[in-house]
């Protein structure tokens, strides 16, 4: 199932495209993040949960790879080698973090058209941080469902199943 989900369609011979491997590794981080957000958002004590996806690959990038690597937002948080064309992303990223630290809500009160909604189990809103930020729903929905509804039900832990589930 995992092999098909991450490699279909592909040629019968030859290496697996690197992007398929990147997607698999990303899901090993994204799925637990979504599960944690779901659990926290159902806290009876009323914990406010906000979820974001940093969705911008810094220049230069390899054109055959899409998406952003884990921790890539640190480039903008700490101003490491940011190109002039990406300069606006620093504020797009830093302002919500600062606002969240100050108030517990990442929404910038000065930008009326940019509200960051709470994450809640029904709609699962998250904020997509990029050069054109927007609110989206259900972070990688199909891939999260694959892991939460199929893989996790097949065994208590895919790593303990005795099979090399991660090998293609």
PDB file of C-alpha atoms in Angstrom:
ATOM      1  CA  UNK A   1       0.000   0.000   0.000  1.00  0.00           C
ATOM      2  CA  UNK A   2       2.715   2.484   0.961  1.00  0.00           C
ATOM      3  CA  UNK A   3       4.788   1.615  -2.066  1.00  0.00           C
ATOM      4  CA  UNK A   4       1.838   2.293  -4.352  1.00  0.00           C
ATOM      5  CA  UNK A   5       0.800   5.452  -2.527  1.00  0.00           C
ATOM      6  CA  UNK A   6       4.199   7.071  -2.857  1.00  0.00           C
ATOM      7  CA  UNK A   7       5.468   5.741  -6.176  1.00  0.00           C
ATOM      8  CA  UNK A   8       2.461   5.255  -8.463  1.00  0.00           C
ATOM      9  CA  UNK A   9       2.652   5.650 -11.371  1.00  0.00           C
ATOM     10  CA  UNK A  10       6.282   4.988 -12.198  1.00  0.00           C
ATOM     11  CA  UNK A  11       8.336   3.130 -14.715  1.00  0.00           C
ATOM     12  CA  UNK A  12       8.870  -0.578 -13.952  1.00  0.00           C
ATOM     13  CA  UNK A  13      12.645  -0.086 -13.977  1.00  0.00           C
ATOM     14  CA  UNK A  14      14.878   2.641 -12.686  1.00  0.00           C
ATOM     15  CA  UNK A  15      15.191   4.541  -9.453  1.00  0.00           C
ATOM     16  CA  UNK A  16      12.278   5.899  -7.514  1.00  0.00           C
ATOM     17  CA  UNK A  17      11.930   9.641  -8.038  1.00  0.00           C
ATOM     18  CA  UNK A  18      13.499  11.623  -5.221  1.00  0.00           C
ATOM     19  CA  UNK A  19      10.282  13.629  -4.741  1.00  0.00           C
ATOM     20  CA  UNK A  20       8.433  10.433  -3.736  1.00  0.00           C
ATOM     21  CA  UNK A  21      10.999   9.847  -0.999  1.00  0.00           C
ATOM     22  CA  UNK A  22      10.723  13.487   0.130  1.00  0.00           C
ATOM     23  CA  UNK A  23       6.921  13.141   0.379  1.00  0.00           C
ATOM     24  CA  UNK A  24       7.231   9.978   2.477  1.00  0.00           C
ATOM     25  CA  UNK A  25       9.710  11.526   4.904  1.00  0.00           C
ATOM     26  CA  UNK A  26       7.582  14.696   5.116  1.00  0.00           C
ATOM     27  CA  UNK A  27       4.565  12.624   6.076  1.00  0.00           C
ATOM     28  CA  UNK A  28       6.491  11.080   8.951  1.00  0.00           C
ATOM     29  CA  UNK A  29       6.575  14.619  10.402  1.00  0.00           C
ATOM     30  CA  UNK A  30       3.244  15.975   9.150  1.00  0.00           C
ATOM     31  CA  UNK A  31       1.008  13.102  10.267  1.00  0.00           C
ATOM     32  CA  UNK A  32       1.989  13.261  13.951  1.00  0.00           C
ATOM     33  CA  UNK A  33       1.692  17.055  13.799  1.00  0.00           C
ATOM     34  CA  UNK A  34      -1.901  16.778  12.593  1.00  0.00           C
ATOM     35  CA  UNK A  35      -2.715  14.109  15.191  1.00  0.00           C
ATOM     36  CA  UNK A  36      -1.251  16.291  17.945  1.00  0.00           C
ATOM     37  CA  UNK A  37      -3.205  19.346  16.747  1.00  0.00           C
ATOM     38  CA  UNK A  38      -6.391  17.260  16.708  1.00  0.00           C
ATOM     39  CA  UNK A  39      -5.796  16.027  20.245  1.00  0.00           C
ATOM     40  CA  UNK A  40      -4.945  19.479  21.629  1.00  0.00           C
ATOM     41  CA  UNK A  41      -7.929  21.098  19.936  1.00  0.00           C
ATOM     42  CA  UNK A  42     -10.243  18.676  21.746  1.00  0.00           C
ATOM     43  CA  UNK A  43      -8.817  19.568  25.162  1.00  0.00           C
ATOM     44  CA  UNK A  44     -11.736  20.221  27.526  1.00  0.00           C
ATOM     45  CA  UNK A  45      -9.743  23.074  29.120  1.00  0.00           C
ATOM     46  CA  UNK A  46     -10.091  25.078  25.916  1.00  0.00           C
ATOM     47  CA  UNK A  47      -6.575  25.117  24.513  1.00  0.00           C
ATOM     48  CA  UNK A  48      -6.348  27.355  21.451  1.00  0.00           C
ATOM     49  CA  UNK A  49      -4.532  25.585  18.639  1.00  0.00           C
ATOM     50  CA  UNK A  50      -3.079  27.259  15.558  1.00  0.00           C
ATOM     51  CA  UNK A  51      -1.377  25.279  12.816  1.00  0.00           C
ATOM     52  CA  UNK A  52       0.789  26.527   9.979  1.00  0.00           C
ATOM     53  CA  UNK A  53       2.572  25.117   6.981  1.00  0.00           C
ATOM     54  CA  UNK A  54       5.631  26.977   5.800  1.00  0.00           C
ATOM     55  CA  UNK A  55       5.271  26.526   2.067  1.00  0.00           C
ATOM     56  CA  UNK A  56       8.138  28.295   0.344  1.00  0.00           C
ATOM     57  CA  UNK A  57      11.420  26.891  -0.905  1.00  0.00           C
ATOM     58  CA  UNK A  58      14.264  29.403  -0.609  1.00  0.00           C
ATOM     59  CA  UNK A  59      16.226  30.232  -3.727  1.00  0.00           C
ATOM     60  CA  UNK A  60      18.256  28.571  -5.125  1.00  0.00           C
ATOM     61  CA  UNK A  61      16.436  25.289  -5.269  1.00  0.00           C
ATOM     62  CA  UNK A  62      16.717  22.169  -7.317  1.00  0.00           C
ATOM     63  CA  UNK A  63      13.863  22.400  -9.816  1.00  0.00           C
ATOM     64  CA  UNK A  64      12.955  18.731  -9.547  1.00  0.00           C
ATOM     65  CA  UNK A  65      12.152  19.010  -5.823  1.00  0.00           C
ATOM     66  CA  UNK A  66       8.922  20.658  -4.684  1.00  0.00           C
ATOM     67  CA  UNK A  67       7.871  21.711  -1.235  1.00  0.00           C
ATOM     68  CA  UNK A  68       9.812  22.933   1.744  1.00  0.00           C
ATOM     69  CA  UNK A  69      12.104  20.922   3.974  1.00  0.00           C
ATOM     70  CA  UNK A  70      11.637  20.578   7.715  1.00  0.00           C
ATOM     71  CA  UNK A  71      13.027  23.647   9.486  1.00  0.00           C
ATOM     72  CA  UNK A  72      13.409  25.674   6.282  1.00  0.00           C
ATOM     73  CA  UNK A  73      11.476  28.554   7.858  1.00  0.00           C
ATOM     74  CA  UNK A  74      14.456  29.213  10.145  1.00  0.00           C
ATOM     75  CA  UNK A  75      16.134  30.910   7.166  1.00  0.00           C
ATOM     76  CA  UNK A  76      13.471  33.645   7.382  1.00  0.00           C
ATOM     77  CA  UNK A  77      13.141  33.745  11.136  1.00  0.00           C
ATOM     78  CA  UNK A  78      16.853  34.440  11.618  1.00  0.00           C
ATOM     79  CA  UNK A  79      17.491  36.268   8.302  1.00  0.00           C
ATOM     80  CA  UNK A  80      20.014  33.796   6.864  1.00  0.00           C
ATOM     81  CA  UNK A  81      20.881  34.474   3.223  1.00  0.00           C
ATOM     82  CA  UNK A  82      17.437  35.783   2.263  1.00  0.00           C
ATOM     83  CA  UNK A  83      17.269  37.088  -1.293  1.00  0.00           C
ATOM     84  CA  UNK A  84      15.723  40.487  -2.023  1.00  0.00           C
ATOM     85  CA  UNK A  85      12.865  38.811  -3.907  1.00  0.00           C
ATOM     86  CA  UNK A  86      11.947  36.899  -0.727  1.00  0.00           C
ATOM     87  CA  UNK A  87      12.422  39.753   1.734  1.00  0.00           C
ATOM     88  CA  UNK A  88       8.677  40.185   2.359  1.00  0.00           C
ATOM     89  CA  UNK A  89       8.429  36.610   3.597  1.00  0.00           C
ATOM     90  CA  UNK A  90      10.444  37.523   6.692  1.00  0.00           C
ATOM     91  CA  UNK A  91       7.608  39.742   7.952  1.00  0.00           C
ATOM     92  CA  UNK A  92       4.933  37.313   6.770  1.00  0.00           C
ATOM     93  CA  UNK A  93       6.603  34.680   8.961  1.00  0.00           C
ATOM     94  CA  UNK A  94       7.897  36.730  11.898  1.00  0.00           C
ATOM     95  CA  UNK A  95       4.815  38.852  12.575  1.00  0.00           C
ATOM     96  CA  UNK A  96       2.463  35.948  13.439  1.00  0.00           C
ATOM     97  CA  UNK A  97       5.125  34.341  15.643  1.00  0.00           C
ATOM     98  CA  UNK A  98       5.647  37.594  17.524  1.00  0.00           C
ATOM     99  CA  UNK A  99       1.913  38.231  17.774  1.00  0.00           C
ATOM    100  CA  UNK A 100       1.355  34.693  19.102  1.00  0.00           C
ATOM    101  CA  UNK A 101       4.086  35.134  21.727  1.00  0.00           C
ATOM    102  CA  UNK A 102       2.531  38.436  22.854  1.00  0.00           C
ATOM    103  CA  UNK A 103      -1.170  37.576  22.807  1.00  0.00           C
ATOM    104  CA  UNK A 104      -1.672  33.850  22.234  1.00  0.00           C
ATOM    105  CA  UNK A 105      -3.216  34.612  18.826  1.00  0.00           C
ATOM    106  CA  UNK A 106      -1.043  34.828  15.678  1.00  0.00           C
ATOM    107  CA  UNK A 107      -3.498  37.063  13.771  1.00  0.00           C
ATOM    108  CA  UNK A 108      -1.973  40.439  12.967  1.00  0.00           C
ATOM    109  CA  UNK A 109      -4.490  43.104  14.083  1.00  0.00           C
ATOM    110  CA  UNK A 110      -3.106  45.527  11.471  1.00  0.00           C
ATOM    111  CA  UNK A 111      -4.052  43.227   8.588  1.00  0.00           C
ATOM    112  CA  UNK A 112      -7.822  42.963   8.632  1.00  0.00           C
ATOM    113  CA  UNK A 113      -7.907  40.695   5.570  1.00  0.00           C
ATOM    114  CA  UNK A 114      -5.556  38.115   7.066  1.00  0.00           C
ATOM    115  CA  UNK A 115      -7.209  36.243   9.939  1.00  0.00           C
ATOM    116  CA  UNK A 116      -5.577  33.096  11.240  1.00  0.00           C
ATOM    117  CA  UNK A 117      -8.442  30.831  12.370  1.00  0.00           C
ATOM    118  CA  UNK A 118      -8.258  28.364  15.211  1.00  0.00           C
ATOM    119  CA  UNK A 119      -7.490  24.779  14.300  1.00  0.00           C
ATOM    120  CA  UNK A 120     -10.487  22.635  15.166  1.00  0.00           C
ATOM    121  CA  UNK A 121     -11.305  19.005  14.290  1.00  0.00           C
ATOM    122  CA  UNK A 122     -14.168  19.688  11.889  1.00  0.00           C
ATOM    123  CA  UNK A 123     -12.519  22.115   9.458  1.00  0.00           C
ATOM    124  CA  UNK A 124      -8.847  21.684  10.435  1.00  0.00           C
ATOM    125  CA  UNK A 125      -7.868  25.181   9.331  1.00  0.00           C
ATOM    126  CA  UNK A 126      -4.191  25.962   8.951  1.00  0.00           C
ATOM    127  CA  UNK A 127      -2.293  28.976   7.710  1.00  0.00           C
ATOM    128  CA  UNK A 128      -0.124  28.439   4.652  1.00  0.00           C
ATOM    129  CA  UNK A 129       2.860  30.772   5.000  1.00  0.00           C
ATOM    130  CA  UNK A 130       4.314  31.687   1.625  1.00  0.00           C
ATOM    131  CA  UNK A 131       4.875  34.783  -0.490  1.00  0.00           C
ATOM    132  CA  UNK A 132       1.076  34.700  -0.931  1.00  0.00           C
ATOM    133  CA  UNK A 133      -0.190  33.464   2.469  1.00  0.00           C
ATOM    134  CA  UNK A 134      -3.664  31.977   2.779  1.00  0.00           C
ATOM    135  CA  UNK A 135      -5.886  29.879   4.993  1.00  0.00           C
ATOM    136  CA  UNK A 136      -6.310  26.255   3.928  1.00  0.00           C
ATOM    137  CA  UNK A 137      -8.003  23.186   5.357  1.00  0.00           C
ATOM    138  CA  UNK A 138      -6.982  19.599   6.107  1.00  0.00           C
ATOM    139  CA  UNK A 139      -3.187  19.541   5.857  1.00  0.00           C
ATOM    140  CA  UNK A 140      -2.223  16.843   3.318  1.00  0.00           C
ATOM    141  CA  UNK A 141      -5.592  15.210   3.922  1.00  0.00           C
ATOM    142  CA  UNK A 142      -5.245  12.085   1.762  1.00  0.00           C
ATOM    143  CA  UNK A 143      -1.746  11.306   2.970  1.00  0.00           C
ATOM    144  CA  UNK A 144      -2.704  11.828   6.627  1.00  0.00           C
ATOM    145  CA  UNK A 145      -5.714   9.519   6.187  1.00  0.00           C
ATOM    146  CA  UNK A 146      -3.445   6.889   4.644  1.00  0.00           C
ATOM    147  CA  UNK A 147      -1.329   6.860   7.804  1.00  0.00           C
ATOM    148  CA  UNK A 148      -4.059   7.335  10.417  1.00  0.00           C
ATOM    149  CA  UNK A 149      -6.759   5.097   8.940  1.00  0.00           C
ATOM    150  CA  UNK A 150      -4.822   2.374   7.131  1.00  0.00           C
ATOM    151  CA  UNK A 151      -1.213   2.043   8.250  1.00  0.00           C
ATOM    152  CA  UNK A 152      -1.865   2.589  11.965  1.00  0.00           C
ATOM    153  CA  UNK A 153      -4.751   0.083  11.915  1.00  0.00           C
ATOM    154  CA  UNK A 154      -2.579  -2.573  10.285  1.00  0.00           C
ATOM    155  CA  UNK A 155      -0.195  -2.682  13.232  1.00  0.00           C
ATOM    156  CA  UNK A 156       0.387  -0.822  16.474  1.00  0.00           C
ATOM    157  CA  UNK A 157       3.508   0.687  14.978  1.00  0.00           C
ATOM    158  CA  UNK A 158       4.688   0.287  11.396  1.00  0.00           C
ATOM    159  CA  UNK A 159       8.234   0.161  12.727  1.00  0.00           C
ATOM    160  CA  UNK A 160       7.422  -2.843  14.930  1.00  0.00           C
ATOM    161  CA  UNK A 161       5.630  -4.839  12.253  1.00  0.00           C
ATOM    162  CA  UNK A 162       8.653  -6.961  11.404  1.00  0.00           C
ATOM    163  CA  UNK A 163       8.476  -5.816   7.788  1.00  0.00           C
ATOM    164  CA  UNK A 164      10.527  -3.150   6.139  1.00  0.00           C
ATOM    165  CA  UNK A 165       7.432  -1.008   5.424  1.00  0.00           C
ATOM    166  CA  UNK A 166       9.595   1.940   4.451  1.00  0.00           C
ATOM    167  CA  UNK A 167      11.543   0.112   1.742  1.00  0.00           C
ATOM    168  CA  UNK A 168      10.402   0.628  -1.789  1.00  0.00           C
TER     169      UNK A 168
END
